[in-house]
Coordinates of C-alpha atoms in Angstrom, one line a residue:
M1 CA -0.2 0.0 0.2
M2 CA 1.3 3.5 -0.8
N3 CA 0.8 6.9 0.9
L4 CA 1.9 10.3 1.6
T5 CA 4.5 9.1 4.1
H6 CA 6.2 7.0 1.6
W7 CA 6.1 9.9 -1.0
R8 CA 7.2 12.3 1.4
L9 CA 9.9 9.6 2.7
L10 CA 11.5 9.4 -1.0
I11 CA 11.5 12.9 -1.6
A12 CA 13.4 13.7 1.5
I13 CA 15.7 10.6 0.6
T14 CA 16.8 12.5 -2.6
E15 CA 17.3 15.7 -0.5
T16 CA 19.4 14.2 2.2
G17 CA 21.4 11.5 0.3
N18 CA 20.7 9.4 3.7
I19 CA 17.9 7.1 5.0
S20 CA 18.0 8.0 8.4
K21 CA 18.4 11.6 8.0
A22 CA 15.1 11.4 5.9
A23 CA 13.5 9.0 8.6
E24 CA 14.2 11.7 10.7
R25 CA 12.8 14.2 8.5
V26 CA 9.1 12.6 7.9
G27 CA 9.1 11.2 11.7
I28 CA 9.6 7.5 11.4
T29 CA 12.4 5.2 12.7
Q30 CA 15.1 4.0 10.6
S31 CA 13.7 0.5 10.1
G32 CA 10.5 1.6 9.2
A33 CA 12.2 3.8 6.3
S34 CA 13.9 0.8 5.0
Q35 CA 10.7 -1.2 5.5
A36 CA 8.9 1.6 3.7
I37 CA 11.0 1.5 0.8
S38 CA 10.9 -2.3 0.2
S39 CA 7.4 -1.7 0.2
L40 CA 7.0 1.1 -2.4
E41 CA 9.3 -1.1 -5.0
E42 CA 7.5 -4.3 -4.5
T43 CA 4.2 -2.4 -5.1
L44 CA 5.6 -0.5 -8.1
G45 CA 8.0 -3.8 -9.6
V46 CA 10.8 -1.2 -9.7
Q47 CA 13.6 -0.8 -7.8
L48 CA 13.6 3.3 -7.0
L49 CA 16.8 3.6 -5.3
V50 CA 20.8 2.1 -4.9
R51 CA 22.7 2.2 -2.2
T52 CA 26.5 3.5 -2.2
R53 CA 29.3 3.8 0.0
G54 CA 28.2 7.1 0.8
R55 CA 24.8 7.9 -0.6
V56 CA 21.5 7.0 -1.6
L57 CA 20.9 7.5 -5.0
L58 CA 18.0 7.2 -7.7
T59 CA 17.6 4.8 -10.4
S60 CA 16.3 5.8 -13.7
A61 CA 13.0 4.6 -12.6
G62 CA 13.4 6.6 -9.6
E63 CA 14.2 10.0 -11.3
R64 CA 10.8 9.7 -12.9
V65 CA 9.0 8.4 -10.4
I66 CA 10.3 11.2 -8.0
R67 CA 9.1 13.9 -10.4
H68 CA 5.5 12.8 -10.0
A69 CA 6.2 12.3 -6.4
K70 CA 7.1 15.8 -5.9
T71 CA 3.7 17.2 -7.8
M72 CA 1.5 14.9 -6.1
V73 CA 2.7 16.2 -2.6
A74 CA 2.7 19.5 -3.7
E75 CA -0.6 19.3 -4.8
F76 CA -1.8 17.7 -1.7
E77 CA -0.2 20.8 0.3
A78 CA -2.1 23.0 -1.8
I79 CA -5.5 21.5 -1.1
K80 CA -4.7 21.4 2.5
R81 CA -4.1 25.4 2.1
L82 CA -7.5 26.2 0.4
G83 CA -9.1 23.8 3.0
K84 CA -7.6 26.1 5.6
E85 CA -8.2 29.5 3.4
A86 CA -11.8 28.2 3.3
G87 CA -12.2 27.3 6.7
P88 CA -14.2 29.3 8.9
A89 CA -11.5 31.6 10.5
N90 CA -10.6 32.9 7.1
M91 CA -13.8 32.9 5.4
N92 CA -14.5 36.1 5.8
R93 CA -10.9 37.7 5.9
V94 CA -9.3 39.9 3.0
Q95 CA -5.5 40.5 3.2
L96 CA -5.3 43.9 1.7
A97 CA -1.9 45.4 0.6
S98 CA -1.5 49.1 0.4
S99 CA 1.4 51.7 0.7
P100 CA 1.5 53.6 3.8
T101 CA 0.4 57.1 2.5
V102 CA -2.9 55.5 1.1
C103 CA -3.4 53.4 4.2
T104 CA -3.9 56.7 5.7
I105 CA -5.8 58.8 3.1
L106 CA -8.1 56.1 1.4
V107 CA -8.0 53.2 3.6
P108 CA -9.9 54.5 7.1
P109 CA -13.1 55.8 5.3
L110 CA -13.1 52.6 3.0
L111 CA -13.0 50.2 6.2
G112 CA -15.5 52.1 8.2
A113 CA -18.0 52.1 5.6
L114 CA -17.3 48.6 4.8
K115 CA -17.9 47.4 8.8
R116 CA -21.2 49.1 8.3
T117 CA -22.2 47.1 5.2
H118 CA -20.4 44.2 5.8
P119 CA -19.8 43.7 9.3
D120 CA -18.6 39.9 8.6
V121 CA -15.8 41.2 6.6
R122 CA -12.4 41.2 8.2
V123 CA -9.9 43.4 6.6
V124 CA -6.0 42.6 7.5
L125 CA -4.0 45.5 6.5
L126 CA -0.2 44.7 5.2
E127 CA 1.8 48.0 4.5
G128 CA 4.5 47.9 1.6
N129 CA 6.1 49.6 -1.5
E130 CA 5.1 49.3 -5.2
N131 CA 7.2 46.4 -5.5
D132 CA 6.5 44.6 -2.3
I133 CA 2.5 45.0 -3.3
A134 CA 3.1 43.5 -7.2
S135 CA 5.1 40.7 -5.7
W136 CA 2.4 40.3 -3.0
L137 CA -0.4 40.0 -5.8
K138 CA 1.4 38.2 -8.1
D139 CA 2.7 35.4 -5.7
D140 CA -0.8 35.3 -4.2
K141 CA 0.6 36.5 -0.6
V142 CA -2.4 38.8 -0.2
D143 CA -6.0 38.9 -1.1
A144 CA -5.8 42.2 -2.7
G145 CA -3.9 45.4 -3.2
I146 CA -4.3 49.1 -4.0
V147 CA -2.5 50.2 -7.1
V148 CA -2.0 53.7 -8.7
N149 CA -3.2 53.4 -12.3
P150 CA -4.0 49.7 -12.3
P151 CA -4.1 47.8 -15.8
H152 CA -7.2 48.0 -17.7
D153 CA -6.6 44.0 -17.5
S154 CA -6.3 43.6 -14.1
G155 CA -9.6 42.8 -12.6
A156 CA -9.3 46.5 -10.5
V157 CA -12.2 48.3 -9.5
I158 CA -11.8 51.8 -8.8
L159 CA -12.0 53.3 -5.4
C160 CA -11.0 56.8 -5.9
R161 CA -9.9 59.3 -8.9
S162 CA -7.5 62.2 -8.4
S163 CA -5.0 64.2 -10.4
W164 CA -1.4 65.2 -9.8
V165 CA -0.5 68.3 -8.7
A166 CA 2.5 70.5 -8.0
A167 CA 3.5 71.7 -4.7
L168 CA 5.8 74.6 -4.1
P169 CA 6.9 76.5 -0.9
Q170 CA 5.2 79.6 -0.5
S171 CA 8.3 81.6 -0.9
H172 CA 9.5 79.9 -4.1
P173 CA 9.8 82.5 -6.8
V174 CA 7.3 80.2 -9.2
A175 CA 5.0 80.1 -6.3
L176 CA 4.7 83.9 -6.3
S177 CA 3.8 84.1 -9.8
D178 CA 0.4 84.2 -11.4
L179 CA -0.7 80.7 -11.8
T180 CA -4.1 80.7 -12.7
G181 CA -3.9 78.6 -15.7
G182 CA -1.8 75.9 -13.4
I183 CA 1.8 75.0 -14.2
D184 CA 3.4 73.4 -16.8
I185 CA 5.2 70.3 -15.9
C186 CA 8.3 71.3 -17.9
A187 CA 8.9 74.5 -15.9
L188 CA 8.0 72.1 -12.7
I189 CA 10.8 69.8 -13.4
R190 CA 13.8 72.5 -13.9
E191 CA 13.6 73.3 -10.2
P192 CA 15.0 71.6 -7.1
F193 CA 12.6 68.6 -6.9
V194 CA 11.9 66.1 -4.1
V195 CA 10.6 62.8 -6.1
A196 CA 7.7 60.9 -4.0
T197 CA 7.5 57.1 -5.2
S198 CA 4.8 55.9 -2.7
C199 CA 2.6 53.5 -4.2
C200 CA 4.0 53.3 -7.3
A201 CA 7.3 54.7 -8.8
I202 CA 6.2 53.7 -12.4
N203 CA 3.2 56.2 -12.2
R204 CA 5.7 59.2 -11.4
E205 CA 7.1 58.6 -14.7
N206 CA 3.5 58.6 -16.0
A207 CA 3.0 62.1 -14.3
L208 CA 6.1 63.5 -15.9
H209 CA 4.6 62.0 -19.4
S210 CA 7.8 60.0 -20.2
S211 CA 10.7 58.4 -18.8
T212 CA 12.7 61.2 -21.3
L213 CA 11.3 64.0 -19.0
S214 CA 12.6 63.4 -15.5
P215 CA 13.8 66.3 -12.8
E216 CA 17.1 68.0 -13.2
D217 CA 17.7 68.7 -9.5
V218 CA 16.8 65.8 -7.5
R219 CA 17.3 66.8 -3.8
A220 CA 15.5 63.6 -2.0
T221 CA 13.6 60.4 -3.1
V222 CA 11.5 59.2 -0.6
R223 CA 8.8 56.7 -0.4
D224 CA 6.0 58.4 1.1
W225 CA 4.0 61.5 -0.3
H226 CA 3.6 63.1 3.0
T227 CA 7.1 63.2 3.7
A228 CA 7.7 64.9 0.2
L229 CA 5.4 67.3 1.3
A230 CA 6.8 68.1 4.6
L231 CA 10.3 68.2 2.9
A232 CA 8.9 70.8 0.1
E233 CA 7.0 72.8 2.9
N234 CA 10.6 73.3 4.5
G235 CA 12.1 74.9 1.1
L236 CA 13.8 71.3 0.0
G237 CA 12.2 71.5 -3.6
V238 CA 9.0 71.3 -5.2
T239 CA 7.4 68.0 -5.7
L240 CA 4.3 66.1 -7.5
V241 CA 1.3 64.5 -5.6
P242 CA -1.9 63.2 -6.2
A243 CA -4.3 65.8 -5.1
I244 CA -6.1 63.5 -2.3
A245 CA -2.5 63.1 -0.7
V246 CA -2.6 66.6 0.4
P247 CA -3.7 67.2 4.0
N248 CA -5.3 69.7 5.7
W249 CA -2.4 70.6 7.7
I250 CA -0.4 71.8 4.8
S251 CA 0.1 75.4 5.5
N252 CA 3.4 77.0 3.8
L253 CA 2.8 74.9 0.7
R254 CA 1.1 76.3 -2.5
I255 CA -0.8 73.4 -4.1
V256 CA -1.2 74.1 -8.0
P257 CA -2.9 72.0 -10.7
L258 CA -0.9 71.2 -13.9
S259 CA -1.8 73.4 -16.9
S260 CA -2.4 69.8 -18.7
P261 CA -4.1 67.8 -16.2
I262 CA -2.7 64.1 -15.4
P263 CA -5.1 61.8 -13.8
C264 CA -4.8 59.8 -11.2
E265 CA -6.5 56.4 -10.4
F266 CA -6.8 54.1 -7.0
G267 CA -7.8 50.7 -7.6
I268 CA -8.6 47.6 -5.7
V269 CA -6.9 44.7 -7.8
P270 CA -7.4 41.1 -6.3
S271 CA -4.9 38.5 -6.4
A272 CA -5.9 35.4 -8.2
M273 CA -6.5 33.6 -5.1
G274 CA -8.4 36.8 -3.7
S275 CA -10.5 36.7 -6.8
R276 CA -12.2 33.0 -5.9
S277 CA -12.9 34.9 -2.1
C278 CA -16.4 36.0 -1.2
A279 CA -15.0 38.3 1.4
V280 CA -13.1 40.0 -1.4
H281 CA -16.1 39.9 -3.8
A282 CA -18.0 41.9 -1.0
L283 CA -15.0 44.3 -0.5
L284 CA -15.2 44.9 -4.4
D285 CA -18.9 45.0 -4.7
H286 CA -19.0 47.4 -1.7
V287 CA -16.5 49.7 -3.6
R288 CA -18.6 49.5 -6.8
A289 CA -21.8 50.7 -4.9
T290 CA -19.8 53.9 -3.5
K291 CA -19.7 56.6 -5.4
V292 CA -16.2 57.4 -6.6
E293 CA -14.7 60.7 -6.4

């Protein structure tokens, strides 16, 4: 008779090259391991292992068998994970990834409203930068993530719409000029610049139209829009942020729209795993039913 312990043992032997070490790894005695391998070989009708002086090696038949054994054990572990994820403890849980700035701006009102409409859904926040969020979504480490300007084919539901604005110190010569029609981004990037890469560095390039249109004098590169605004407020340079990221406490900055507006969207993107979650669908349905600004 064959069972998963046999296959785990065979895999452990190929990884350690030693039956006693493999037996210890899977939690059986060395004699039990030897009997299990003999039983496995007898059932299959082929020799799987050959014992040399220093190491136990796979035969050619064993090489072919082990590939399927690894796949089988991996699939079984995946089934166990699915069962755990679908269990009562996690059925209503959503792991939501976001940048620190977005967590401050958009997440609190979102969760407050969600609690009223879907009190059983529990959201667990995970903060990270744009690379973290992309990686977590790709690897199914989170159920969903808040992304700036998500791709059209990502399954995103738009949470909020904004536009990029310039933030200049009140004493800056450009800030003292007539900016009734907004500011030309070409003029902005010639000034000392504080680059904020919060949520997605790529979107900073989008806001600058192309990667060839970059700030000429970068004084600081930070991950958080609020940090960029604080540095600009203290005269380090000008910066570019979404309008929604400008807090009420800013007093020593002049916030100016771009003369050629550039939109900025925040969307909730589900991972492949999250797209199968009832709790994630509840979150996305709630966002769809909410008026987008």
